[in-house]
Tab-separated table of C-alpha atoms in Angstrom:
chain	number	residue	atom	x	y	z
A	8	MET	CA	88.413	75.823	28.634
A	9	ARG	CA	90.599	78.563	27.315
A	10	TYR	CA	89.966	82.578	27.152
A	11	ASP	CA	90.254	83.267	23.301
A	12	LEU	CA	93.291	81.927	22.151
A	13	GLY	CA	95.162	81.703	25.452
A	14	PRO	CA	96.134	78.569	27.285
A	15	GLU	CA	93.743	76.225	29.266
A	16	VAL	CA	92.909	77.191	32.493
A	17	LEU	CA	90.825	74.250	33.265
A	18	HIS	CA	91.518	70.651	31.699
A	19	ASP	CA	90.320	67.298	32.887
A	20	ILE	CA	87.823	68.639	35.200
A	21	THR	CA	84.947	65.783	35.717
A	22	MET	CA	82.530	66.585	38.354
A	23	SER	CA	78.854	66.440	39.068
A	24	LEU	CA	76.722	68.598	41.384
A	25	PRO	CA	73.456	66.585	42.427
A	26	PRO	CA	70.622	68.638	43.100
A	27	GLY	CA	69.920	70.209	46.457
A	28	SER	CA	73.899	69.487	46.933
A	29	PHE	CA	76.237	72.104	48.798
A	30	SER	CA	80.144	72.275	47.796
A	31	TYR	CA	82.684	74.223	48.308
A	32	LEU	CA	85.383	75.431	45.736
A	33	THR	CA	88.557	76.058	46.981
A	34	GLY	CA	92.454	76.469	45.851
A	35	PRO	CA	95.016	78.862	45.563
A	36	SER	CA	94.695	82.316	43.390
A	37	GLY	CA	95.004	81.272	39.585
A	38	ALA	CA	93.917	77.830	40.260
A	39	GLY	CA	90.867	78.207	38.161
A	40	LYS	CA	88.397	78.825	40.367
A	41	SER	CA	86.468	81.679	38.908
A	42	SER	CA	86.674	80.079	35.638
A	43	LEU	CA	85.060	77.261	36.851
A	44	LEU	CA	82.351	79.305	38.606
A	45	LYS	CA	82.162	81.273	35.145
A	46	LEU	CA	81.022	77.489	33.474
A	47	LEU	CA	78.736	77.096	35.958
A	48	TYR	CA	76.504	80.632	35.593
A	49	LEU	CA	77.422	80.286	32.018
A	50	ALA	CA	79.656	83.253	31.358
A	51	HIS	CA	81.785	81.047	29.238
A	52	ARG	CA	81.143	77.803	27.081
A	53	PRO	CA	83.875	75.459	27.362
A	54	SER	CA	86.166	75.358	24.559
A	55	ARG	CA	86.157	71.620	24.558
A	56	GLY	CA	84.398	68.828	26.742
A	57	LEU	CA	80.567	68.448	27.904
A	58	VAL	CA	78.704	70.638	30.419
A	59	THR	CA	75.058	69.528	31.283
A	60	MET	CA	73.143	71.539	33.237
A	61	PHE	CA	69.304	71.144	34.003
A	62	ASP	CA	69.595	68.023	31.493
A	63	ARG	CA	70.644	70.203	28.902
A	64	ASN	CA	74.256	70.093	27.019
A	65	VAL	CA	75.128	73.890	27.248
A	66	SER	CA	78.075	73.254	25.660
A	67	ILE	CA	76.422	73.061	22.267
A	68	LEU	CA	73.127	74.547	23.021
A	69	PRO	CA	71.751	77.374	20.809
A	70	ARG	CA	72.994	81.130	22.214
A	71	GLN	CA	69.175	82.230	22.136
A	72	GLU	CA	68.101	79.223	24.510
A	73	LEU	CA	70.806	80.130	27.482
A	74	PRO	CA	69.012	83.247	28.981
A	75	GLU	CA	66.114	80.648	30.234
A	76	LEU	CA	68.655	78.608	32.026
A	77	ARG	CA	70.486	81.484	33.222
A	78	ARG	CA	67.356	82.534	35.000
A	79	ARG	CA	67.792	79.454	37.025
A	80	ILE	CA	70.907	80.356	38.370
A	81	GLY	CA	71.609	82.960	41.093
A	82	VAL	CA	75.150	84.400	41.211
A	83	VAL	CA	76.990	86.449	44.479
A	84	PHE	CA	79.582	88.063	42.701
A	85	GLN	CA	82.628	88.754	44.657
A	86	ASP	CA	82.379	92.501	43.842
A	87	PHE	CA	78.950	92.301	44.368
A	88	ARG	CA	78.295	93.951	40.956
A	89	LEU	CA	75.299	96.485	42.325
A	90	ILE	CA	74.238	98.670	39.629
A	91	PRO	CA	75.132	102.093	41.153
A	92	SER	CA	72.520	103.996	39.602
A	93	LEU	CA	69.510	101.953	40.878
A	94	SER	CA	68.071	101.756	44.714
A	95	ALA	CA	68.559	98.515	46.493
A	96	LEU	CA	65.093	97.584	45.820
A	97	ASP	CA	65.516	97.981	41.848
A	98	ASN	CA	68.751	95.891	42.061
A	99	VAL	CA	67.158	93.090	44.226
A	100	ALA	CA	63.970	93.384	41.559
A	101	LEU	CA	66.375	92.832	38.485
A	102	PRO	CA	66.048	89.057	38.108
A	103	LEU	CA	62.093	89.124	38.351
A	104	ARG	CA	61.935	92.219	36.016
A	105	ILE	CA	64.086	90.350	33.283
A	106	ALA	CA	61.802	87.330	33.649
A	107	GLY	CA	58.752	89.487	33.058
A	108	THR	CA	57.229	89.487	36.444
A	109	GLU	CA	54.193	91.620	37.148
A	110	GLU	CA	55.319	94.861	38.682
A	111	GLN	CA	52.996	94.093	41.544
A	112	GLU	CA	54.754	91.135	42.224
A	113	VAL	CA	58.126	92.003	41.802
A	114	ARG	CA	57.473	94.848	44.401
A	115	ARG	CA	55.798	92.488	46.711
A	116	HIS	CA	58.575	89.937	46.900
A	117	THR	CA	61.299	92.385	46.611
A	118	VAL	CA	60.062	94.079	49.552
A	119	GLU	CA	59.545	90.619	51.315
A	120	LEU	CA	62.937	89.891	50.840
A	121	LEU	CA	65.012	93.014	51.840
A	122	SER	CA	62.932	93.012	55.180
A	123	TRP	CA	64.005	89.729	55.462
A	124	VAL	CA	67.583	90.252	55.213
A	125	GLY	CA	67.187	93.262	57.377
A	126	LEU	CA	67.187	96.119	54.856
A	127	ALA	CA	63.605	97.068	55.176
A	128	ASP	CA	64.781	100.573	55.671
A	129	ARG	CA	67.133	100.468	53.158
A	130	LEU	CA	64.716	100.055	50.158
A	131	THR	CA	65.307	103.459	48.154
A	132	ALA	CA	69.395	103.739	49.135
A	133	ARG	CA	71.813	103.748	46.222
A	134	PRO	CA	74.700	101.217	46.554
A	135	ALA	CA	77.064	104.026	47.127
A	136	THR	CA	75.231	104.549	50.480
A	137	LEU	CA	75.373	100.985	51.797
A	138	SER	CA	77.810	99.523	53.844
A	139	GLY	CA	80.024	96.413	52.835
A	140	GLY	CA	77.969	94.342	54.605
A	141	GLU	CA	74.475	95.682	53.381
A	142	LYS	CA	75.764	95.661	49.719
A	143	GLN	CA	76.363	92.287	50.163
A	144	ARG	CA	73.086	91.406	51.571
A	145	VAL	CA	71.473	93.506	48.419
A	146	ALA	CA	73.885	91.088	46.130
A	147	ILE	CA	72.585	87.896	48.234
A	148	ALA	CA	68.839	89.036	47.564
A	149	ARG	CA	69.188	89.724	43.891
A	150	ALA	CA	70.865	86.265	43.561
A	151	VAL	CA	67.892	84.440	45.468
A	152	ILE	CA	64.939	86.669	44.701
A	153	ALA	CA	63.820	84.428	41.493
A	154	ARG	CA	64.695	81.065	43.693
A	155	PRO	CA	67.342	79.729	41.533
A	156	LYS	CA	67.947	76.003	41.418
A	157	LEU	CA	71.739	76.633	41.598
A	158	LEU	CA	73.274	79.396	43.413
A	159	VAL	CA	77.068	80.639	42.961
A	160	ALA	CA	79.185	82.582	45.343
A	161	ASP	CA	82.451	83.814	44.688
A	162	GLU	CA	84.361	84.731	48.179
A	163	PRO	CA	80.684	85.821	49.322
A	164	THR	CA	82.448	86.303	52.955
A	165	GLY	CA	85.314	87.511	51.926
A	166	SER	CA	84.946	91.214	52.190
A	167	VAL	CA	82.518	91.481	55.526
A	168	ASP	CA	83.279	90.633	59.103
A	169	ALA	CA	83.326	87.624	60.617
A	170	ASP	CA	80.216	87.868	62.357
A	171	LEU	CA	78.514	88.992	59.136
A	172	GLY	CA	79.925	86.341	57.286
A	173	LEU	CA	78.557	83.452	59.751
A	174	ARG	CA	75.176	85.032	59.401
A	175	LEU	CA	75.502	84.824	55.459
A	176	MET	CA	76.798	81.031	55.838
A	177	TYR	CA	73.382	80.715	57.968
A	178	LEU	CA	71.276	81.962	55.110
A	179	PHE	CA	73.050	79.629	52.555
A	180	GLU	CA	72.555	76.923	54.768
A	181	GLU	CA	68.803	77.795	54.607
A	182	LEU	CA	68.609	78.021	51.186
A	183	ASN	CA	70.214	74.796	50.465
A	184	ARG	CA	67.757	73.425	53.066
A	185	ILE	CA	64.705	74.217	50.678
A	186	GLY	CA	66.449	72.775	47.856
A	187	THR	CA	68.786	75.123	46.203
A	188	THR	CA	72.315	73.623	44.916
A	189	ILE	CA	74.891	76.023	46.201
A	190	VAL	CA	78.497	76.101	45.198
A	191	ILE	CA	80.679	78.477	47.189
A	192	ALA	CA	84.288	79.473	45.922
A	193	THR	CA	86.444	80.394	48.867
A	194	HIS	CA	89.693	80.837	50.352
A	195	ASP	CA	88.603	80.395	53.989
A	196	GLU	CA	89.424	77.160	55.608
A	197	ARG	CA	87.922	77.907	58.965
A	198	LEU	CA	84.720	78.696	57.134
A	199	ILE	CA	85.008	75.103	55.432
A	200	GLU	CA	85.812	73.431	58.426
A	201	ARG	CA	82.955	75.198	60.628
A	202	PHE	CA	80.059	74.577	58.075
A	203	GLU	CA	81.034	70.910	56.633
A	204	HIS	CA	80.013	70.316	53.126
A	205	PRO	CA	82.166	68.376	49.998
A	206	VAL	CA	85.003	70.418	48.762
A	207	LEU	CA	86.262	70.318	45.146
A	208	ARG	CA	90.025	71.540	45.451
A	209	LEU	CA	91.271	73.035	42.196
A	210	LYS	CA	95.273	73.524	41.571
A	211	GLY	CA	96.490	74.416	38.423
A	212	GLY	CA	93.244	74.102	36.529
A	213	GLU	CA	92.433	70.672	37.430
A	214	PHE	CA	91.096	68.978	40.926
A	215	VAL	CA	93.825	67.737	42.904
A	216	ASP	CA	91.668	64.979	44.654
A	217	LEU	CA	88.376	63.931	44.645
A	218	PRO	CA	85.555	66.038	46.171
A	219	THR	CA	85.827	65.318	49.945
A	220	SER	CA	83.075	65.500	52.764
A	221	ARG	CA	83.674	65.728	56.596
A	222	HIS	CA	80.184	64.601	56.897
B	3	MET	CA	51.102	102.149	30.358
B	4	ILE	CA	54.580	102.882	28.821
B	5	ASP	CA	57.379	101.890	31.037
B	6	MET	CA	59.941	104.235	30.919
B	7	ARG	CA	62.110	102.241	33.421
B	8	SER	CA	65.951	101.592	32.706
B	9	ASP	CA	68.374	99.445	34.291
B	10	LEU	CA	70.893	101.550	32.370
B	11	PRO	CA	71.842	105.013	33.190
B	12	LEU	CA	71.820	105.957	29.711
B	13	GLU	CA	70.486	109.365	30.589
B	14	ARG	CA	73.487	110.513	32.202
B	15	ASP	CA	75.609	109.972	29.002
B	16	ALA	CA	77.034	112.845	26.920
B	17	SER	CA	74.933	111.640	24.076
B	18	ALA	CA	71.686	112.248	25.982
B	19	ARG	CA	73.090	115.974	26.039
B	20	VAL	CA	74.271	116.328	22.650
B	21	LEU	CA	72.175	114.285	20.306
B	22	PRO	CA	69.237	116.057	20.796
B	23	TRP	CA	70.726	119.227	19.172
B	24	VAL	CA	72.464	117.175	16.694
B	25	ILE	CA	69.185	115.521	15.591
B	26	ALA	CA	67.481	119.122	15.939
B	27	VAL	CA	70.107	120.666	13.444
B	28	MET	CA	69.577	117.659	11.226
B	29	VAL	CA	65.584	117.789	11.004
B	30	TYR	CA	65.600	121.390	10.394
B	31	LEU	CA	68.206	121.133	7.350
B	32	ALA	CA	66.005	117.977	6.405
B	33	ALA	CA	62.992	120.403	6.567
B	34	LEU	CA	64.438	122.956	4.449
B	35	ALA	CA	65.187	120.610	1.828
B	36	LEU	CA	62.234	119.119	1.639
B	37	ALA	CA	60.117	122.303	1.990
B	38	GLY	CA	62.321	123.760	-0.846
B	39	SER	CA	61.841	120.646	-2.928
B	40	ILE	CA	57.965	120.761	-2.664
B	41	SER	CA	57.755	124.382	-3.256
B	42	VAL	CA	59.427	124.165	-6.537
B	43	HIS	CA	57.312	120.799	-7.265
B	44	GLY	CA	54.295	123.064	-6.668
B	45	ALA	CA	55.749	125.784	-8.879
B	46	LEU	CA	56.538	123.655	-11.872
B	47	SER	CA	52.802	122.308	-11.151
B	48	ARG	CA	51.334	125.793	-11.029
B	49	TRP	CA	53.689	127.048	-14.491
B	50	ASN	CA	52.520	123.652	-16.220
B	51	ALA	CA	48.623	124.440	-15.324
B	52	GLY	CA	49.206	128.195	-16.311
B	53	LEU	CA	50.479	127.068	-19.476
B	54	ALA	CA	48.634	124.051	-20.680
B	55	GLY	CA	46.183	125.047	-23.490
B	56	LYS	CA	48.059	128.387	-23.851
B	57	VAL	CA	50.093	129.526	-26.814
B	58	THR	CA	51.377	133.040	-27.776
B	59	VAL	CA	51.625	135.052	-30.884
B	60	GLN	CA	54.351	137.682	-30.664
B	61	ILE	CA	54.781	140.561	-33.173
B	62	ASP	CA	58.407	142.326	-33.063
B	63	PRO	CA	57.903	146.009	-33.202
B	64	ALA	CA	57.253	147.565	-36.409
B	65	PRO	CA	56.220	151.123	-37.877
B	66	ASP	CA	52.316	151.673	-36.798
B	67	LEU	CA	50.636	150.566	-40.168
B	68	GLU	CA	52.631	147.469	-40.583
B	69	MET	CA	51.935	146.699	-36.750
B	70	SER	CA	48.284	147.323	-37.151
B	71	ARG	CA	48.431	144.948	-40.291
B	72	ARG	CA	50.227	142.211	-38.593
B	73	GLN	CA	47.735	142.210	-35.864
B	74	ARG	CA	44.947	142.124	-37.825
B	75	LEU	CA	46.040	139.194	-40.149
B	76	ALA	CA	47.267	137.548	-37.035
B	77	LEU	CA	43.976	137.652	-35.162
B	78	GLU	CA	42.004	136.460	-38.413
B	79	THR	CA	44.368	133.544	-38.899
B	80	LEU	CA	44.105	132.644	-35.025
B	81	ARG	CA	40.215	133.010	-35.203
B	82	THR	CA	39.442	130.960	-38.339
B	83	THR	CA	41.949	128.203	-37.112
B	84	PRO	CA	39.912	125.028	-36.170
B	85	GLY	CA	41.002	124.849	-32.070
B	86	VAL	CA	41.813	128.081	-31.480
B	87	VAL	CA	39.035	128.350	-28.365
B	88	GLU	CA	40.099	132.372	-27.871
B	89	ALA	CA	42.752	135.080	-29.035
B	90	GLU	CA	43.247	138.429	-27.409
B	91	LEU	CA	45.534	141.296	-27.785
B	92	MET	CA	47.425	141.728	-24.563
B	93	PRO	CA	46.734	145.235	-23.604
B	94	ARG	CA	49.741	147.698	-23.103
B	95	GLU	CA	49.366	147.494	-19.138
B	96	ARG	CA	49.741	143.818	-19.134
B	97	LEU	CA	52.783	143.923	-21.099
B	98	ALA	CA	54.198	146.391	-18.611
B	99	GLU	CA	53.559	144.229	-15.770
B	100	LEU	CA	55.627	141.247	-17.542
B	101	LEU	CA	58.331	143.636	-17.952
B	102	GLU	CA	58.363	145.000	-14.349
B	103	PRO	CA	60.519	141.896	-12.729
B	104	TRP	CA	63.364	143.274	-15.198
B	105	LEU	CA	63.030	146.715	-15.648
B	106	GLY	CA	61.398	147.606	-11.968
B	107	LYS	CA	58.063	148.687	-11.116
B	108	GLY	CA	57.062	151.833	-12.967
B	109	ASN	CA	60.256	151.928	-15.414
B	110	VAL	CA	58.321	150.838	-18.673
B	111	ALA	CA	58.279	153.703	-20.306
B	112	PRO	CA	55.131	154.266	-22.774
B	113	ASP	CA	56.734	154.964	-25.880
B	114	LEU	CA	59.472	151.791	-25.156
B	115	PRO	CA	59.191	149.628	-28.057
B	116	VAL	CA	58.379	146.133	-26.981
B	117	PRO	CA	56.736	143.444	-28.903
B	118	GLU	CA	52.796	142.804	-29.216
B	119	LEU	CA	51.658	139.601	-27.785
B	120	ILE	CA	48.539	137.445	-28.570
B	121	ASP	CA	47.121	135.305	-26.067
B	122	VAL	CA	45.859	132.404	-27.261
B	123	SER	CA	43.499	129.766	-25.812
B	124	ILE	CA	43.489	126.654	-27.479
B	125	ASP	CA	41.949	122.958	-27.371
B	126	PRO	CA	45.478	120.735	-27.446
B	127	ASP	CA	43.385	117.956	-28.688
B	128	LYS	CA	41.748	119.865	-31.856
B	129	ILE	CA	44.636	121.993	-33.256
B	130	ASP	CA	47.533	121.207	-35.273
B	131	LEU	CA	50.238	123.778	-34.119
B	132	VAL	CA	52.683	122.696	-36.842
B	133	GLU	CA	50.231	123.963	-39.229
B	134	LEU	CA	49.549	127.274	-37.273
B	135	ALA	CA	53.004	128.039	-36.720
B	136	ARG	CA	53.463	127.862	-40.312
B	137	ARG	CA	50.341	129.986	-41.313
B	138	ILE	CA	51.018	132.522	-38.557
B	139	GLU	CA	55.275	132.925	-39.453
B	140	GLY	CA	53.769	133.469	-43.134
B	141	ILE	CA	52.046	136.840	-42.341
B	142	GLY	CA	55.370	138.302	-42.222
B	143	ILE	CA	58.991	138.832	-40.699
B	144	GLY	CA	58.972	139.066	-36.871
B	145	VAL	CA	55.525	137.289	-36.175
B	146	ARG	CA	55.698	133.975	-34.514
B	147	LEU	CA	53.832	131.246	-32.652
B	148	ASP	CA	55.392	130.630	-29.149
B	149	ASP	CA	53.923	127.107	-28.015
B	150	HIS	CA	56.299	127.769	-24.367
B	151	SER	CA	58.075	124.323	-24.772
B	152	LEU	CA	61.437	126.038	-24.643
B	153	TRP	CA	60.510	128.139	-21.727
B	154	THR	CA	58.787	125.187	-19.846
B	155	ARG	CA	61.412	122.384	-20.874
B	156	GLY	CA	64.165	124.797	-19.374
B	157	LEU	CA	61.928	125.537	-16.200
B	158	ILE	CA	61.509	121.592	-15.474
B	159	VAL	CA	64.948	120.540	-16.069
B	160	GLY	CA	65.936	123.338	-13.611
B	161	GLY	CA	63.034	122.683	-11.030
B	162	ARG	CA	63.731	118.724	-11.563
B	163	SER	CA	67.405	119.344	-10.845
B	164	ILE	CA	66.771	121.402	-7.521
B	165	GLN	CA	64.355	118.742	-6.278
B	166	GLY	CA	66.755	115.957	-7.170
B	167	LEU	CA	69.375	117.908	-5.136
B	168	ALA	CA	67.150	118.407	-2.210
B	169	LEU	CA	66.533	114.833	-2.020
B	170	ILE	CA	70.319	114.051	-2.191
B	171	ALA	CA	70.635	116.523	0.791
B	172	VAL	CA	67.796	114.758	2.562
B	173	VAL	CA	69.296	111.243	1.970
B	174	LEU	CA	72.895	112.265	3.136
B	175	ILE	CA	71.388	113.786	6.128
B	176	GLY	CA	69.843	110.772	7.218
B	177	PHE	CA	72.980	108.837	6.705
B	178	ALA	CA	74.860	111.479	8.538
B	179	ALA	CA	72.418	110.773	11.453
B	180	VAL	CA	72.521	107.109	11.434
B	181	ALA	CA	76.128	107.077	11.541
B	182	ILE	CA	75.873	109.503	14.834
B	183	VAL	CA	73.369	107.208	16.353
B	184	ILE	CA	75.436	104.245	15.493
B	185	PHE	CA	78.387	106.040	16.970
B	186	ALA	CA	76.430	107.049	20.028
B	187	THR	CA	74.936	103.686	20.783
B	188	ARG	CA	78.739	102.015	20.626
B	189	ALA	CA	79.506	104.302	23.275
B	190	GLY	CA	76.798	103.767	25.532
B	191	PHE	CA	77.310	100.090	25.170
B	192	ALA	CA	81.059	100.274	25.937
B	193	THR	CA	80.450	102.784	29.011
B	194	HIS	CA	77.812	100.425	30.445
B	195	PHE	CA	79.214	97.221	29.499
B	196	ASP	CA	79.314	96.111	32.954
B	197	ILE	CA	75.792	96.459	33.642
B	198	ILE	CA	74.858	95.034	30.091
B	199	GLU	CA	77.227	91.589	30.771
B	200	LEU	CA	75.424	91.573	34.346
B	201	LEU	CA	71.654	91.550	32.839
B	202	HIS	CA	73.135	89.265	30.395
B	203	LEU	CA	74.080	86.756	32.769
B	204	MET	CA	70.995	87.139	34.723
B	205	GLY	CA	69.092	85.587	31.681
B	206	ALA	CA	68.034	89.054	30.043
B	207	GLN	CA	67.462	88.194	26.417
B	208	ASP	CA	69.263	90.806	23.740
B	209	GLY	CA	65.925	92.213	23.284
B	210	TYR	CA	65.299	93.283	26.748
B	211	ILE	CA	68.596	95.091	26.748
B	212	ALA	CA	68.361	96.704	23.325
B	213	ARG	CA	64.737	97.737	24.168
B	214	GLN	CA	66.478	100.042	27.095
B	215	PHE	CA	68.735	101.367	24.059
B	216	GLN	CA	65.769	101.822	21.955
B	217	ARG	CA	63.343	103.733	24.329
B	218	HIS	CA	66.702	106.376	24.974
B	219	PHE	CA	67.570	107.037	21.425
B	220	ARG	CA	63.832	107.296	20.294
B	221	TRP	CA	62.962	109.859	22.775
B	222	LEU	CA	66.386	111.847	22.273
B	223	SER	CA	65.533	111.733	18.574
B	224	LEU	CA	61.937	112.719	18.977
B	225	LYS	CA	62.880	115.659	21.234
B	226	GLY	CA	65.455	116.994	18.892
B	227	GLY	CA	63.304	116.286	15.894
B	228	ILE	CA	60.532	118.221	17.415
B	229	SER	CA	62.617	121.074	18.244
B	230	GLY	CA	64.519	120.970	14.476
B	231	LEU	CA	60.599	121.336	12.994
B	232	VAL	CA	59.801	124.139	15.202
B	233	LEU	CA	62.977	126.203	14.022
B	234	ALA	CA	62.218	124.985	10.471
B	235	ALA	CA	58.757	125.917	10.474
B	236	ALA	CA	59.875	129.640	11.744
B	237	THR	CA	62.607	129.826	9.154
B	238	LEU	CA	60.093	128.865	6.499
B	239	TRP	CA	57.430	131.573	7.938
B	240	LEU	CA	60.193	134.080	7.636
B	241	LEU	CA	61.330	133.160	4.039
B	242	GLY	CA	57.812	133.471	2.968
B	243	GLN	CA	57.540	137.086	4.513
B	244	LEU	CA	60.792	137.812	2.818
B	245	ALA	CA	59.961	136.329	-0.435
B	246	GLY	CA	56.254	138.161	-0.559
B	247	ASP	CA	58.677	141.383	0.051
B	248	LEU	CA	60.923	140.784	-3.034
B	249	GLU	CA	57.675	141.138	-5.412
B	250	GLY	CA	59.314	138.282	-7.302
B	251	PRO	CA	56.700	136.765	-9.455
B	252	LEU	CA	59.395	134.212	-11.411
B	253	LEU	CA	60.331	133.159	-7.664
B	254	PRO	CA	58.614	129.883	-6.620
B	255	HIS	CA	56.387	130.845	-3.493
B	256	LEU	CA	56.804	129.072	-0.216
B	257	ARG	CA	53.677	127.314	-0.389
B	258	LEU	CA	53.530	123.898	1.016
B	259	GLY	CA	50.152	122.978	1.246
B	260	PRO	CA	48.352	120.459	4.000
B	261	SER	CA	50.258	117.611	2.476
B	262	GLY	CA	53.678	119.524	2.479
B	263	TRP	CA	53.227	120.296	5.750
B	264	SER	CA	52.022	116.768	6.918
B	265	ALA	CA	55.349	115.412	5.310
B	266	LEU	CA	57.192	117.798	7.329
B	267	LEU	CA	55.513	116.859	10.631
B	268	LEU	CA	56.452	113.311	9.834
B	269	LEU	CA	60.175	114.126	9.937
B	270	PRO	CA	60.617	114.041	13.518
B	271	LEU	CA	58.923	110.829	13.712
B	272	ILE	CA	60.985	109.035	10.919
B	273	ALA	CA	64.066	110.521	12.566
B	274	ALA	CA	62.838	108.508	15.716
B	275	TRP	CA	62.031	105.739	14.072
B	276	VAL	CA	65.313	105.538	12.504
B	277	ALA	CA	67.277	106.380	15.496
B	278	THR	CA	65.052	103.428	17.287
B	279	MET	CA	65.983	100.926	14.568
B	280	THR	CA	69.891	101.965	14.121
B	281	ALA	CA	70.129	101.670	18.157
B	282	ARG	CA	68.569	98.255	18.249
B	283	LEU	CA	70.632	96.935	15.259
B	284	THR	CA	73.545	97.876	16.812
B	285	VAL	CA	73.141	96.735	20.167
B	286	MET	CA	72.059	93.637	18.791
B	287	ARG	CA	74.723	93.021	16.903
B	288	ALA	CA	77.244	94.121	19.682
B	289	LEU	CA	75.260	91.514	21.755
B	290	ARG	CA	75.856	88.461	19.675
B	291	LYS	CA	79.438	88.763	20.747
B	292	LEU	CA	78.368	87.610	24.214
B	293	PRO	CA	78.326	83.949	24.980
């Protein structure tokens, strides 16, 4: 994969994520973690090679067929990417509204999920008035509200305190237990050691060793 | 129920403040141009209708005896010509009225030497105007038949030119409006690109994003268009009053009629439709650059 006419940022990557798996993606800065995540959440397509998701070859899939696949993927961005002009409730409701869900259902599911992540009293709050941890929970709620098949998280515990980081990891484990495939990009080796799952290590745009599991 | 909810805070953009004014001015100018065109069209139709089936015999001023002879011969010729329905000498008072636009009211002296006119109603299907003109001119020097063709031709050419210019003005205003909406849409797209990209990554179809721009620009254009139309209506009413005060019978009256007003009422709707479609095409084109 390359950006425009730049150098290849990922090459010789061969990997498979079984449905319901939980994987870490790690490596030094500039190793290609974010680029690999962008391939996973279909923000980019490979300049060469093959990417198959949900039994579809997304490398050559017509552009108009990609939105339907993207709706099966939840993304937790490192910087949250909440929409500042929308309330917590409206931010979380976005994937459902995009999918054309009835407004009554949207409201019910959104309130329920925000309550589950402990934000029942912050439904109408704008992102600017939320703490870092609250923003993180809104971002995660938005990523999972449409019950994605694949959840991709970029440094989800990077900007929260240790206690909240642990709670978020328990949340991801919970989601994984109900069948969601999870990929977490992280630098945090302590996190990897504490919650043991296969690790994909990237360096210089390629895997440095085969995925390992500490199970 | 109309869904006015938007994920993009477009209402905070500069376009939300400026565009209604720009559209208002454009609709105002387009309405005036269109009203002018409709008025000229109406005036041309009225002039044509008024002159259809009419010719005039003009007898230049001459000594009284000669004048009477020419009048009598001309009337006799006319009344014995097949196809002439009626021929009537125009009274002096009516002649004075016709001269008032040039000389001013009450300025036509009773002894002013003016041509005599015979107002002739004809049946165009039965009359041979060439033969009638030859016979009328045979009465004497200074007697001639005027079928108004020179006058009406000039008026029609002038009127059509004004209508053409008005149409060009409306089209140019339309192009300018489209260009401004494209510019505003691109500015909005660039300003909110992060959110647009986010919606795209969440699986939003291009149409979902484009509809938010469409709603925004439709509402702004409608708001501006209605304001512009109200201003134009007030201006037209004022011009109508001023034209009445000028007492200029040659000026086309600002009579629009129900069809004319209906055309003007459509302008804000047309502006809104053009803005909506322009915004949609601009956004859809920009979105195609995303994977």
